[in-house]
Every structure is written in C-alpha cells, then in structure tokens.
CSV table of C-alpha atoms in Angstrom, one decimal:
chain,number,residue,atom,x,y,z
A,1,MET,CA,-33.0,7.3,-28.0
A,2,LYS,CA,-30.6,4.4,-28.6
A,3,ALA,CA,-28.0,6.1,-26.5
A,4,LEU,CA,-30.5,6.5,-23.7
A,5,LYS,CA,-31.5,2.8,-23.9
A,6,ILE,CA,-27.8,1.8,-23.7
A,7,LYS,CA,-27.3,4.0,-20.6
A,8,VAL,CA,-30.3,2.5,-18.9
A,9,HIS,CA,-29.1,-1.0,-19.7
A,10,CYS,CA,-25.7,-0.2,-18.2
A,11,LEU,CA,-27.2,1.2,-15.0
A,12,ALA,CA,-29.4,-1.8,-14.7
A,13,TRP,CA,-26.5,-4.1,-15.2
A,14,LEU,CA,-24.4,-2.3,-12.6
A,15,LEU,CA,-27.3,-2.4,-10.1
A,16,PHE,CA,-27.8,-6.1,-10.8
A,17,ILE,CA,-24.1,-7.1,-10.2
A,18,LEU,CA,-24.0,-5.0,-7.0
A,19,LEU,CA,-27.1,-6.5,-5.6
A,20,HIS,CA,-27.1,-10.0,-6.8
A,21,THR,CA,-23.6,-11.2,-7.5
A,22,LYS,CA,-22.5,-13.8,-5.0
A,23,LEU,CA,-20.1,-12.4,-2.5
A,24,ALA,CA,-16.9,-14.2,-1.7
A,25,SER,CA,-15.0,-14.1,1.5
A,26,PRO,CA,-11.3,-14.0,0.5
A,27,THR,CA,-8.8,-16.1,2.4
A,28,LEU,CA,-5.4,-14.5,2.3
A,29,LEU,CA,-2.5,-16.7,1.0
A,30,LYS,CA,0.9,-16.6,2.5
A,31,TYR,CA,2.9,-17.8,-0.5
A,32,ILE,CA,3.6,-14.6,-2.2
A,33,PRO,CA,5.2,-11.8,-0.2
A,34,LYS,CA,3.8,-8.3,-0.8
A,35,LEU,CA,5.8,-6.2,-3.3
A,36,GLY,CA,4.9,-2.6,-2.2
A,37,VAL,CA,7.4,0.2,-2.7
A,38,LEU,CA,7.7,2.0,0.7
A,39,ARG,CA,5.1,0.8,3.1
A,40,GLY,CA,7.5,-1.7,4.6
A,41,ILE,CA,10.3,0.7,5.3
A,42,ASN,CA,8.0,3.1,7.1
A,43,ILE,CA,7.5,0.5,9.8
A,44,PHE,CA,11.1,0.6,10.8
A,45,GLN,CA,12.6,3.5,12.8
A,46,ASN,CA,13.9,6.5,11.0
A,47,PRO,CA,13.1,5.6,7.4
A,48,SER,CA,15.7,6.5,4.8
A,49,GLU,CA,15.5,10.2,3.9
A,50,ASN,CA,16.7,9.6,0.4
A,51,LEU,CA,13.6,7.6,-0.4
A,52,THR,CA,11.2,10.3,0.7
A,53,SER,CA,9.8,12.9,-1.7
A,54,SER,CA,10.8,16.4,-0.6
A,55,GLU,CA,8.0,18.0,-2.6
A,56,PRO,CA,5.5,20.0,-0.4
A,57,LYS,CA,1.8,19.0,-0.7
A,58,SER,CA,1.0,22.5,-1.9
A,59,ASP,CA,2.8,21.7,-5.2
A,60,LEU,CA,0.5,18.7,-5.8
A,61,LYS,CA,-2.8,19.0,-7.7
A,62,THR,CA,-5.2,16.1,-7.4
A,63,LEU,CA,-7.5,15.3,-10.3
A,64,TYR,CA,-9.9,12.6,-11.4
A,65,TYR,CA,-10.3,11.0,-14.8
A,66,ASP,CA,-13.5,9.3,-15.9
A,67,GLN,CA,-11.9,6.0,-16.6
A,68,THR,CA,-13.4,3.2,-18.8
A,69,LEU,CA,-14.4,0.2,-16.7
A,70,ASP,CA,-13.4,-2.4,-19.4
A,71,HIS,CA,-10.9,-1.5,-22.1
A,72,PHE,CA,-11.1,-4.8,-23.9
A,73,ASN,CA,-14.7,-5.5,-24.6
A,74,TYR,CA,-17.5,-3.8,-26.4
A,75,ASN,CA,-20.5,-4.8,-24.3
A,76,PRO,CA,-22.7,-1.8,-23.3
A,77,GLU,CA,-21.5,-2.2,-19.6
A,78,SER,CA,-17.9,-2.0,-20.7
A,79,TYR,CA,-18.4,1.7,-21.3
A,80,LEU,CA,-19.3,2.5,-17.7
A,81,THR,CA,-16.8,4.9,-16.1
A,82,PHE,CA,-15.5,5.4,-12.6
A,83,PRO,CA,-13.3,8.3,-11.2
A,84,GLN,CA,-9.6,7.4,-11.2
A,85,ARG,CA,-7.3,9.5,-9.2
A,86,TYR,CA,-4.1,11.1,-10.4
A,87,VAL,CA,-1.8,13.8,-9.1
A,88,LEU,CA,0.2,16.4,-11.1
A,89,ASN,CA,3.1,18.6,-10.0
A,90,PHE,CA,3.9,21.5,-12.3
A,91,LYS,CA,6.7,23.0,-10.1
A,92,HIS,CA,9.5,22.3,-12.6
A,93,TRP,CA,7.4,21.9,-15.8
A,94,GLY,CA,9.0,23.6,-18.8
A,95,GLY,CA,5.8,23.4,-20.9
A,96,GLY,CA,4.6,21.3,-23.7
A,97,GLY,CA,5.0,23.6,-26.7
A,98,GLY,CA,7.7,23.8,-29.3
A,99,ALA,CA,10.0,21.3,-30.9
A,100,ALA,CA,11.6,20.4,-27.5
A,101,ALA,CA,8.6,20.0,-25.4
A,102,ALA,CA,9.5,19.3,-21.8
A,103,PRO,CA,9.3,15.6,-20.6
A,104,ILE,CA,6.7,14.0,-18.5
A,105,LEU,CA,7.8,11.7,-15.6
A,106,ALA,CA,4.9,9.4,-14.8
A,107,TYR,CA,4.8,7.2,-11.7
A,108,LEU,CA,2.6,4.1,-12.3
A,109,GLY,CA,0.8,3.2,-9.1
A,110,GLU,CA,1.0,-0.3,-7.6
A,111,GLU,CA,-0.8,-2.3,-4.9
A,112,SER,CA,-1.7,0.5,-2.5
A,113,SER,CA,-3.4,3.8,-2.1
A,114,LEU,CA,-1.6,6.7,-3.9
A,115,ASP,CA,-1.5,8.4,-0.5
A,116,ASP,CA,1.1,5.8,0.6
A,117,ASP,CA,3.3,6.3,-2.4
A,118,LEU,CA,3.3,10.1,-2.7
A,119,ARG,CA,5.3,10.3,0.6
A,120,GLY,CA,8.1,8.2,-0.8
A,121,ILE,CA,8.5,8.2,-4.5
A,122,GLY,CA,11.7,10.3,-4.7
A,123,TRP,CA,12.8,9.5,-8.3
A,124,LEU,CA,10.3,12.0,-9.8
A,125,SER,CA,10.7,14.8,-7.3
A,126,ASP,CA,14.5,14.5,-7.1
A,127,ASN,CA,14.9,14.6,-10.9
A,128,ALA,CA,12.1,16.7,-12.3
A,129,HIS,CA,14.2,19.9,-12.1
A,130,ARG,CA,16.9,18.2,-14.2
A,131,PHE,CA,14.5,17.7,-17.0
A,132,LYS,CA,12.1,20.5,-16.4
A,133,ALA,CA,9.6,17.7,-16.2
A,134,LEU,CA,5.9,17.5,-15.3
A,135,GLN,CA,5.4,14.9,-12.5
A,136,VAL,CA,2.4,12.6,-12.8
A,137,TYR,CA,1.3,10.1,-10.2
A,138,ILE,CA,-1.5,7.7,-11.2
A,139,GLU,CA,-3.3,5.4,-8.8
A,140,HIS,CA,-3.9,1.8,-9.6
A,141,ARG,CA,-7.5,0.8,-10.2
A,142,PHE,CA,-9.2,-0.8,-7.2
A,143,TYR,CA,-6.8,0.9,-4.7
A,144,GLY,CA,-7.2,4.1,-2.7
A,145,LYS,CA,-9.8,6.4,-4.2
A,146,SER,CA,-9.9,4.6,-7.6
A,147,VAL,CA,-12.2,1.8,-6.8
A,148,PRO,CA,-15.1,1.4,-9.2
A,149,PHE,CA,-18.6,2.2,-7.8
A,150,VAL,CA,-18.3,0.8,-4.3
A,151,SER,CA,-15.9,0.4,-1.4
A,152,SER,CA,-12.7,-1.6,-1.8
A,153,GLU,CA,-14.0,-4.3,0.5
A,154,ASP,CA,-17.3,-4.6,-1.4
A,155,ALA,CA,-15.6,-4.5,-4.8
A,156,LEU,CA,-13.4,-7.5,-3.9
A,157,LYS,CA,-16.3,-9.4,-2.6
A,158,ASN,CA,-18.1,-9.0,-5.9
A,159,ALA,CA,-17.1,-11.7,-8.4
A,160,THR,CA,-18.2,-9.7,-11.5
A,161,LEU,CA,-16.7,-6.4,-10.5
A,162,ARG,CA,-13.3,-7.8,-9.4
A,163,GLY,CA,-13.0,-9.4,-12.8
A,164,TYR,CA,-12.0,-5.9,-14.1
A,165,PHE,CA,-9.1,-5.9,-11.5
A,166,ASN,CA,-6.0,-6.9,-13.4
A,167,SER,CA,-2.7,-5.5,-14.7
A,168,ALA,CA,-3.8,-5.3,-18.4
A,169,GLN,CA,-6.7,-3.1,-17.4
A,170,ALA,CA,-4.4,-1.0,-15.2
A,171,LEU,CA,-1.9,-0.4,-18.0
A,172,ALA,CA,-4.7,0.7,-20.3
A,173,ASP,CA,-5.9,3.0,-17.6
A,174,TYR,CA,-2.4,4.6,-17.5
A,175,ALA,CA,-2.4,4.9,-21.3
A,176,GLU,CA,-5.7,6.8,-21.3
A,177,ILE,CA,-4.7,9.1,-18.5
A,178,LEU,CA,-1.3,10.0,-20.0
A,179,LEU,CA,-2.8,10.7,-23.4
A,180,HIS,CA,-5.5,12.8,-21.7
A,181,ILE,CA,-2.9,14.8,-19.9
A,182,LYS,CA,-0.9,15.5,-23.1
A,183,GLU,CA,-4.0,16.6,-24.9
A,184,LYS,CA,-5.2,18.9,-22.1
A,185,LEU,CA,-1.7,20.5,-21.8
A,186,SER,CA,-1.1,20.7,-25.5
A,187,ALA,CA,2.0,18.6,-24.9
A,188,LYS,CA,1.7,16.4,-28.0
A,189,THR,CA,5.5,16.0,-28.4
A,190,SER,CA,6.5,15.8,-24.7
A,191,PRO,CA,8.3,12.5,-24.2
A,192,ILE,CA,7.0,10.3,-21.4
A,193,ILE,CA,9.2,8.3,-19.0
A,194,VAL,CA,7.3,5.8,-16.8
A,195,VAL,CA,8.6,4.9,-13.4
A,196,GLY,CA,7.7,2.2,-10.9
A,197,GLY,CA,9.0,0.0,-8.1
A,198,SER,CA,8.4,-3.6,-7.3
A,199,TYR,CA,5.0,-4.5,-8.8
A,200,GLY,CA,4.9,-1.0,-10.2
A,201,GLY,CA,8.3,-1.7,-11.7
A,202,MET,CA,6.9,-4.6,-13.5
A,203,LEU,CA,4.1,-2.4,-14.7
A,204,ALA,CA,6.6,0.2,-16.0
A,205,ALA,CA,8.5,-2.4,-18.0
A,206,TRP,CA,5.4,-4.0,-19.3
A,207,PHE,CA,3.9,-0.6,-20.2
A,208,ARG,CA,7.0,0.3,-22.3
A,209,LEU,CA,6.6,-3.1,-24.1
A,210,LYS,CA,2.9,-2.8,-24.7
A,211,TYR,CA,2.6,1.0,-25.3
A,212,PRO,CA,5.9,2.1,-26.9
A,213,HIS,CA,4.0,4.8,-28.8
A,214,ILE,CA,3.2,6.4,-25.5
A,215,ALA,CA,6.2,5.8,-23.2
A,216,LEU,CA,9.6,6.7,-24.6
A,217,GLY,CA,11.3,4.7,-21.8
A,218,ALA,CA,10.8,3.0,-18.5
A,219,VAL,CA,12.7,2.9,-15.2
A,220,ALA,CA,11.7,-0.4,-13.5
A,221,SER,CA,13.1,-0.6,-10.0
A,222,SER,CA,13.1,-3.9,-8.1
A,223,ALA,CA,10.9,-5.5,-10.7
A,224,PRO,CA,10.7,-9.3,-10.3
A,225,VAL,CA,9.6,-9.9,-13.9
A,226,LEU,CA,11.2,-13.4,-13.9
A,227,TYR,CA,9.4,-14.9,-10.9
A,228,PHE,CA,6.9,-16.7,-13.1
A,229,ASP,CA,6.6,-20.1,-14.8
A,230,LYS,CA,9.6,-21.6,-12.9
A,231,ILE,CA,12.1,-19.1,-14.6
A,232,THR,CA,13.4,-18.4,-11.1
A,233,PRO,CA,13.9,-21.1,-8.5
A,234,SER,CA,10.9,-21.2,-6.1
A,235,ASP,CA,13.0,-20.8,-2.9
A,236,ALA,CA,15.2,-17.9,-4.3
A,237,TYR,CA,13.3,-15.2,-2.3
A,238,TYR,CA,13.6,-16.8,1.1
A,239,SER,CA,17.1,-17.9,0.4
A,240,ARG,CA,18.1,-14.3,-0.3
A,241,VAL,CA,16.4,-13.1,2.9
A,242,THR,CA,18.3,-15.8,4.8
A,243,LYS,CA,21.6,-14.7,3.2
A,244,ASP,CA,21.0,-11.1,4.2
A,245,PHE,CA,20.5,-12.1,7.8
A,246,ARG,CA,23.4,-14.5,7.9
A,247,GLU,CA,25.8,-11.9,6.4
A,248,ALA,CA,24.7,-9.5,9.1
A,249,SER,CA,25.1,-11.9,11.9
A,250,GLU,CA,25.6,-15.7,12.1
A,251,SER,CA,24.3,-15.8,15.7
A,252,CYS,CA,21.2,-13.8,14.7
A,253,TYR,CA,20.5,-16.1,11.8
A,254,ALA,CA,20.9,-19.2,14.1
A,255,THR,CA,18.6,-17.6,16.8
A,256,ILE,CA,15.9,-17.0,14.2
A,257,LYS,CA,16.2,-20.4,12.7
A,258,ARG,CA,15.7,-22.2,16.1
A,259,SER,CA,13.0,-19.7,17.3
A,260,TRP,CA,10.2,-21.2,15.3
A,261,ALA,CA,10.3,-24.5,17.3
A,262,ALA,CA,10.7,-22.5,20.5
A,263,ILE,CA,7.5,-20.5,19.7
A,264,ASP,CA,5.6,-23.6,18.8
A,265,LYS,CA,6.6,-25.2,22.0
A,266,ALA,CA,5.6,-22.2,24.1
A,267,GLY,CA,2.3,-21.9,22.3
A,268,ALA,CA,1.5,-25.6,22.8
A,269,LYS,CA,1.6,-25.2,26.6
A,270,ARG,CA,-1.5,-24.5,28.7
A,271,ASN,CA,-2.3,-20.8,28.3
A,272,GLY,CA,0.4,-20.7,25.7
A,273,LEU,CA,-1.2,-18.1,23.5
A,274,ALA,CA,-1.8,-15.8,26.5
A,275,PHE,CA,1.9,-16.3,27.4
A,276,LEU,CA,3.1,-15.4,23.9
A,277,SER,CA,0.6,-12.4,23.7
A,278,LYS,CA,2.1,-11.0,26.9
A,279,LYS,CA,5.7,-11.9,25.9
A,280,PHE,CA,5.4,-10.0,22.6
A,281,LYS,CA,3.1,-7.3,23.9
A,282,THR,CA,0.6,-7.8,21.1
A,283,CYS,CA,-2.1,-5.1,21.0
A,284,LYS,CA,-4.7,-7.8,20.7
A,285,PRO,CA,-4.6,-11.4,22.1
A,286,LEU,CA,-3.1,-13.9,19.6
A,287,LYS,CA,-5.7,-16.2,18.0
A,288,SER,CA,-3.1,-18.7,17.0
A,289,VAL,CA,0.7,-19.4,17.0
A,290,SER,CA,0.7,-19.0,13.2
A,291,GLU,CA,-0.5,-15.5,13.6
A,292,LEU,CA,2.7,-14.6,15.5
A,293,LYS,CA,4.9,-16.6,13.2
A,294,ASP,CA,3.4,-14.9,10.1
A,295,TYR,CA,4.1,-11.5,11.7
A,296,LEU,CA,7.7,-12.4,12.4
A,297,GLU,CA,8.1,-13.7,8.8
A,298,ASN,CA,6.8,-10.4,7.5
A,299,MET,CA,9.2,-8.5,9.7
A,300,TYR,CA,12.2,-10.4,8.4
A,301,THR,CA,11.2,-10.3,4.8
A,302,VAL,CA,10.3,-6.6,4.8
A,303,ALA,CA,13.6,-5.8,6.6
A,304,ALA,CA,15.5,-7.6,3.8
A,305,GLN,CA,13.4,-6.0,1.0
A,306,TYR,CA,14.2,-2.5,2.4
A,307,ASP,CA,17.7,-3.2,3.7
A,308,ARG,CA,19.4,0.0,2.7
A,309,PRO,CA,21.2,3.0,4.2
A,310,PRO,CA,21.2,4.7,6.5
A,311,ASN,CA,19.5,2.4,8.9
A,312,TYR,CA,19.8,-1.1,7.4
A,313,PRO,CA,16.7,-2.8,8.9
A,314,VAL,CA,18.3,-6.2,8.9
A,315,ASN,CA,21.1,-4.9,11.2
A,316,GLN,CA,18.5,-3.2,13.4
A,317,VAL,CA,16.7,-6.5,13.9
A,318,CYS,CA,19.9,-8.5,14.5
A,319,ASN,CA,21.4,-5.9,16.8
A,320,GLY,CA,18.4,-6.3,19.0
A,321,ILE,CA,18.5,-10.1,18.9
A,322,ASP,CA,22.3,-10.3,19.6
A,323,GLY,CA,22.3,-7.5,22.1
A,324,ALA,CA,19.9,-9.1,24.5
A,325,SER,CA,21.6,-9.8,27.9
A,326,GLN,CA,23.4,-13.1,28.5
A,327,GLY,CA,21.1,-15.9,29.5
A,328,THR,CA,18.1,-14.4,27.6
A,329,ASP,CA,16.0,-17.3,26.1
A,330,THR,CA,15.4,-17.6,22.3
A,331,VAL,CA,11.8,-16.3,22.4
A,332,ALA,CA,12.8,-13.2,24.4
A,333,ARG,CA,15.7,-12.5,22.0
A,334,ILE,CA,13.2,-12.5,19.1
A,335,PHE,CA,11.1,-9.9,21.0
A,336,SER,CA,14.3,-7.8,21.5
A,337,GLY,CA,14.7,-7.8,17.8
A,338,ILE,CA,11.2,-6.3,17.4
A,339,VAL,CA,11.9,-3.6,20.0
A,340,ALA,CA,15.2,-2.7,18.4
A,341,SER,CA,13.7,-2.3,14.9
A,342,ARG,CA,10.4,-0.8,15.9
A,343,GLY,CA,11.1,1.1,19.0
A,344,LYS,CA,9.7,0.8,22.5
A,345,LYS,CA,5.9,0.7,22.4
A,346,SER,CA,3.2,-0.1,24.9
A,347,CYS,CA,2.0,-2.8,22.4
A,348,TYR,CA,2.8,-4.0,19.0
A,349,ASN,CA,0.2,-4.3,16.2
A,350,ILE,CA,1.0,-7.6,14.4
A,351,GLY,CA,-1.1,-6.6,11.4
A,352,GLU,CA,0.7,-3.3,10.7
A,353,PHE,CA,3.0,-4.1,7.9
A,354,PHE,CA,0.4,-3.7,5.2
A,355,SER,CA,-3.1,-2.2,5.1
A,356,ASP,CA,-6.1,-4.5,4.7
A,357,GLU,CA,-6.7,-2.9,1.3
A,358,THR,CA,-3.3,-3.9,0.1
A,359,LEU,CA,-3.5,-7.4,1.6
A,360,ASN,CA,-6.9,-8.0,0.1
A,361,GLY,CA,-6.2,-6.5,-3.2
A,362,TRP,CA,-2.9,-8.3,-3.6
A,363,GLY,CA,-4.6,-11.5,-2.5
A,364,TRP,CA,-6.9,-11.2,-5.4
A,365,GLN,CA,-4.2,-10.3,-7.9
A,366,THR,CA,-2.0,-13.2,-6.9
A,367,CYS,CA,-5.0,-15.6,-7.0
A,368,SER,CA,-5.8,-14.5,-10.6
A,369,GLU,CA,-2.8,-13.6,-12.7
A,370,ILE,CA,0.3,-12.6,-10.6
A,371,VAL,CA,1.2,-16.2,-9.7
A,372,MET,CA,4.7,-16.2,-8.3
A,373,PRO,CA,5.6,-19.7,-7.2
A,374,ILE,CA,7.5,-18.6,-4.1
A,375,GLY,CA,8.2,-21.3,-1.5
A,376,ILE,CA,10.6,-22.2,1.3
A,377,GLY,CA,13.0,-25.1,0.7
A,378,LYS,CA,13.7,-27.7,3.4
A,379,ASN,CA,16.8,-26.9,5.5
A,380,LYS,CA,17.9,-24.2,3.1
A,381,THR,CA,16.7,-21.1,4.9
A,382,MET,CA,16.1,-19.8,8.4
A,383,PHE,CA,12.4,-20.3,8.0
A,384,PRO,CA,10.3,-23.5,8.5
A,385,ALA,CA,10.0,-25.5,5.3
A,386,ASP,CA,7.0,-24.5,3.2
A,387,PRO,CA,7.5,-25.5,-0.4
A,388,PHE,CA,5.2,-24.0,-3.1
A,389,ASN,CA,2.4,-26.5,-4.0
A,390,LEU,CA,0.5,-25.3,-7.1
A,391,LYS,CA,-2.4,-27.6,-6.6
A,392,GLU,CA,-2.9,-26.5,-3.0
A,393,TYR,CA,-2.5,-22.9,-4.1
A,394,MET,CA,-5.1,-23.2,-6.9
A,395,ASP,CA,-7.5,-25.1,-4.6
A,396,SER,CA,-7.2,-22.3,-2.0
A,397,CYS,CA,-7.8,-19.6,-4.5
A,398,GLU,CA,-10.8,-21.4,-6.0
A,399,ASN,CA,-12.2,-21.8,-2.4
A,400,SER,CA,-11.7,-18.1,-1.8
A,401,TYR,CA,-12.8,-16.5,-5.1
A,402,GLY,CA,-14.5,-19.2,-7.1
A,403,VAL,CA,-11.9,-19.1,-9.8
A,404,VAL,CA,-8.5,-20.7,-10.2
A,405,PRO,CA,-5.3,-18.8,-11.0
A,406,ARG,CA,-3.8,-18.7,-14.4
A,407,PRO,CA,-0.1,-19.5,-13.6
A,408,HIS,CA,1.1,-19.1,-17.2
A,409,TRP,CA,-0.8,-16.0,-18.2
A,410,ILE,CA,1.9,-13.4,-17.3
A,411,THR,CA,4.5,-15.0,-19.5
A,412,THR,CA,1.9,-15.5,-22.2
A,413,TYR,CA,0.8,-11.9,-22.2
A,414,TYR,CA,4.0,-10.0,-21.2
A,415,GLY,CA,6.8,-12.5,-21.9
A,416,GLY,CA,9.7,-13.5,-19.6
A,417,LEU,CA,10.7,-16.9,-21.0
A,418,ASP,CA,14.0,-16.5,-23.0
A,419,ILE,CA,13.9,-12.9,-22.1
A,420,ARG,CA,17.4,-12.1,-23.3
A,421,VAL,CA,16.7,-13.4,-26.8
A,422,VAL,CA,13.2,-12.0,-27.1
A,423,LEU,CA,13.8,-8.4,-25.7
A,424,LYS,CA,17.0,-8.1,-27.6
A,425,SER,CA,15.0,-8.6,-30.8
A,426,PHE,CA,12.4,-5.9,-30.3
A,427,GLY,CA,12.6,-4.2,-26.9
A,428,SER,CA,14.3,-0.9,-26.0
A,429,ASN,CA,14.7,1.9,-23.5
A,430,ILE,CA,14.1,0.0,-20.2
A,431,ILE,CA,16.3,0.3,-17.1
A,432,PHE,CA,16.0,-2.6,-14.7
A,433,SER,CA,17.6,-1.5,-11.4
A,434,ASN,CA,18.0,-3.8,-8.4
A,435,GLY,CA,19.6,-3.7,-5.0
A,436,LEU,CA,21.2,-7.1,-4.6
A,437,ARG,CA,20.1,-7.4,-1.0
A,438,ASP,CA,16.5,-7.1,-2.0
A,439,PRO,CA,15.2,-10.7,-2.1
A,440,TYR,CA,13.0,-9.9,-5.2
A,441,SER,CA,16.3,-9.1,-7.1
A,442,THR,CA,16.6,-12.8,-7.5
A,443,ALA,CA,13.9,-12.6,-10.1
A,444,GLY,CA,15.1,-9.3,-11.6
A,445,VAL,CA,17.0,-8.6,-14.8
A,446,LEU,CA,20.6,-8.4,-13.6
A,447,GLU,CA,22.5,-8.2,-16.9
A,448,ASP,CA,22.2,-5.9,-19.8
A,449,ILE,CA,20.1,-7.3,-22.6
A,450,SER,CA,21.0,-4.7,-25.2
A,451,ASP,CA,22.5,-1.3,-25.5
A,452,SER,CA,19.2,0.2,-24.4
A,453,ILE,CA,17.8,-2.4,-22.1
A,454,ILE,CA,20.1,-1.9,-19.1
A,455,ALA,CA,20.5,-3.7,-15.8
A,456,LEU,CA,21.9,-1.6,-12.9
A,457,VAL,CA,22.8,-3.1,-9.5
A,458,GLN,CA,24.8,-0.4,-7.7
A,459,LYS,CA,25.2,3.4,-7.7
A,460,MET,CA,22.1,3.5,-9.7
A,461,ARG,CA,20.5,6.9,-9.4
A,462,GLN,CA,22.9,9.1,-11.3
A,463,ILE,CA,23.4,6.5,-14.0
A,464,GLU,CA,19.7,6.2,-14.4
A,465,VAL,CA,19.4,9.9,-14.9
A,466,ASN,CA,22.2,10.0,-17.5
A,467,ILE,CA,20.6,7.1,-19.5
A,468,VAL,CA,17.1,8.8,-19.4
A,469,HIS,CA,18.7,12.1,-20.5
A,470,ALA,CA,20.3,10.3,-23.4
A,471,TRP,CA,17.0,8.8,-24.4
A,472,ILE,CA,15.3,12.2,-24.4
A,473,LEU,CA,18.1,13.9,-26.3
A,474,LYS,CA,17.9,11.2,-29.0
A,475,TYR,CA,14.1,11.6,-29.1
A,476,TYR,CA,14.5,15.4,-29.7
A,477,ALA,CA,17.0,14.8,-32.4
A,478,ASP,CA,14.8,12.3,-34.2
A,479,LEU,CA,11.8,14.7,-33.9
A,480,LEU,CA,13.9,17.5,-35.4
A,481,GLN,CA,15.0,15.3,-38.2
A,482,ILE,CA,11.5,14.2,-39.0
A,483,SER,CA,10.3,17.8,-38.9
A,484,GLU,CA,13.0,18.9,-41.3
A,485,HIS,CA,12.3,16.0,-43.6
A,486,ASN,CA,8.6,17.0,-43.7
A,487,GLU,CA,9.4,20.6,-44.4
A,488,ILE,CA,11.6,19.6,-47.4
A,489,LYS,CA,9.0,17.2,-48.6
A,490,PHE,CA,6.2,19.7,-48.5
A,491,SER,CA,8.4,22.5,-50.1
A,492,LEU,CA,8.9,20.2,-53.1
C-alpha cells in the first residue's frame, strides 16, 4: 500500500510539473562555441573517412534502460524513470567469462543525438577487433531519444525538469548502464575503457576520476577541461582559430578580418538585408546582419575545430576566398569561401551547423554549469572584438532560464585548478589527446601529468591503442594475482 501511495505521489508530481511549471523561452548565447564531435565536419565536402565508423548498422543493437531521473536525492519523485537509449555491437566481443574477460569499450554521448555520433565514432569500431571488445554507445540524457517524459523542446522549457539536465546526472547514468550491461552479460571482470570527444572527452576524463571502480581508463579526445575559472586565457579559442587561418593564407586572414565592416556597411544600406540575402543565397531572407555574421563565425570556427586530413576545411575556405577572380569585392570573396567549402547549392541554410536540439541543449548546459569564459580580444584576432563579460552573461542566462550560471562549479566538482599537482597525487589511466590546430586544444592537457596520465598531440591513434592495451594487460595480471592470493588464503 505504501509503495502504491508513493507511485501515485510521483505521478501526481510529474503531472504537476508538466502542466504548471512556468515555461521559459531560452535565448541562445554566442559566447561558448559548440563542442560536438563530428556534426561540424559533416557540413564540409567529403568528410574525412578515417573519422567515420565502418561498422554496418546490422551489427548494432539498440536497447533502452529504465534510467533513474535523479541519482542524488531521495525524494519520491527522484525514483521516477525514463527510457535511456544505448547501442551495443557484439561483432568482435570475446565474451565476459573467465579470468581474462574481454574488455568493454564505452562511448559516452555528448551534446547531440546518438544518431549523429554513431556515424562517426571510429575509435571503438576501429579498435574493437584488437581487444575482442564489446562496443557500447550511450546517449546523453535530454538528447536524442533519451529525453525524460516529453519532447526535447518541452523539457527545456520546463524549469523543474531541466534541473535534472547536468553532467553529474549524465555520469551517474553511464555508471548505471555500464553496470547493468556487465550484470546482464555475466561480464563482472571485463575491464571498461570509456571514450569521448570534446564535451564527451571531458565526460570520459571526469568519469574515470569519479567512477574509477567502473572504468579502468579513459581516452579523452579534444577535451577542454581547463577552459574554466580563468585557467585558460579567455581569448585563446579565437586566437587559435585566427592562427589556423593565418597559417593557411595571410591574404585569406586579411580578407576575413576586413569583411565584418564590409558586411555591416552593406547591411546598413537601403534594402541591405535583401542584398545580403541574395548575395549569400540564403534559403530564407536574413532577419539581421548579425544572423549572417554568426553563420560565418560558425563556419570559420567549425573549420578550425575539424581542420584535419584529407580535406583540411580551413584550406577549403581560404582557397575559395583567395581563388576568386581579380577585382572581386570583399563580400563576394567571403561567399566564394562558402561555395568552396560547402559546394555549389541553390541556397545555403545558415542554421545548418548544429541542430536546434544541440543548440538549445548546449544553451542550457552553458547557462547552468558548463561556463567557459570564451571571448574575443580587441585587435588580436580576425573577428570583431567581443570580450567575455561575466555579468552580462549571467544576466542573459537569468533572463532566459530564471537561474544564474555557477561559473566555479566545474572546478569545484571535477577539479582543474592546479591540475598537474592534484592529478599526479591520485589520478591514473587517462589519455588526453589533442590536435593542436583544434582551437579547444588551447584548454586541453598538453603535457604528461604522470606515467599513466598521458598527453598526446600527434600520431595519436596507435599510441593510444598501445597504452590502453598496457592498462588492460596490467589489469589482467592484477586480477590473476588477487585470485591466486585468495586461493592460497582459503586453502590455509
């Protein structure tokens, strides 16, 4: 009877928050560039093949886990559950039985639908056969098909419900699902290696620190774990983007730098927005000049974040800008850069870089806990000056969501300050890998912290595999030693 009363109470509470909680209308902030793993590179022509998973869909098994809404409270409503999606691939799985149970490679989802990531997470599919590993892909709560109770849009408008949308809850989700998988597959001794990129890379590193009893190690790719609490200079991100473009072409860099004023001038004229809409072949008429400028900023930053072989998006953009015929004006050269990188199209969708779900979800996350003070310094980059102003940022978030960000929470909960001293004392088995052209590498761990907290900045893939292999072999050896010790103990 008591259990029934609690269940009724929970359902009543859920109905109440869905019907009566004040709905907010989020206003997206431009300060913090999106982190996502592969959505950006897919915008450019001929995305890099070595990033794409080669596993056929037939090898993937989609499942749902009844996930706890709130892992950190014991109110009756905390025990409500929602279906969280995860995907398994058994193709190379060596099984979970015996003293040397095969490993589990687990991808920790980030700020997007799992559908976006399954097409491009090559680390698991490329290396599963080496380890005879089970591949696990887990979707982040509030993204894709793992949104509690309502649609993604409605969930983010609900002040009570979105309070459960944070990284700590997400890590606890991953812990529950991984333990559930090990139990169901009788894989108690299978070592788990967690993998993630960008925001997911941060999650992988944090997961190893928070749940070392579950994850043997973590591969954290392009994880800007130091872009908090002024550890990294505010303008480091945009300075690195600028450096990438300037190294590719001085003339391209100069054209982009002067283009902002040229676009402002064109837009200020009579019928200026109509002119720019036609000039840039936008699929929908521009509502403001800033809409176009934000699109171009996204194009340049995404190009820099994914500037890798074989196509090198920065070069694609610059080849278009520099390759325009002699006498072409600045604005037209910028459009040539779009065509060169995106291909010839009847029109260009200026909102295509990230889905609304990602933009809205990331907007909430950066307005609550993921507060990266990223700004643009005056005269230091190819972008118009836009320094980070914490007060303006907090006011904007409060206006959008009714709450203010917690700018010091990430370093309080996960650390980051004095990271070399702190992690050397207690951390282990984390690989931080960064491509130095990625602007988020400016906030990554670029030097080894200890023998087992390794920083890699080039020729990373095979070295990563070798390091992970060594972790697993040591784990098996330790497991065998403990087993032999227990046998001797009990025989006595």
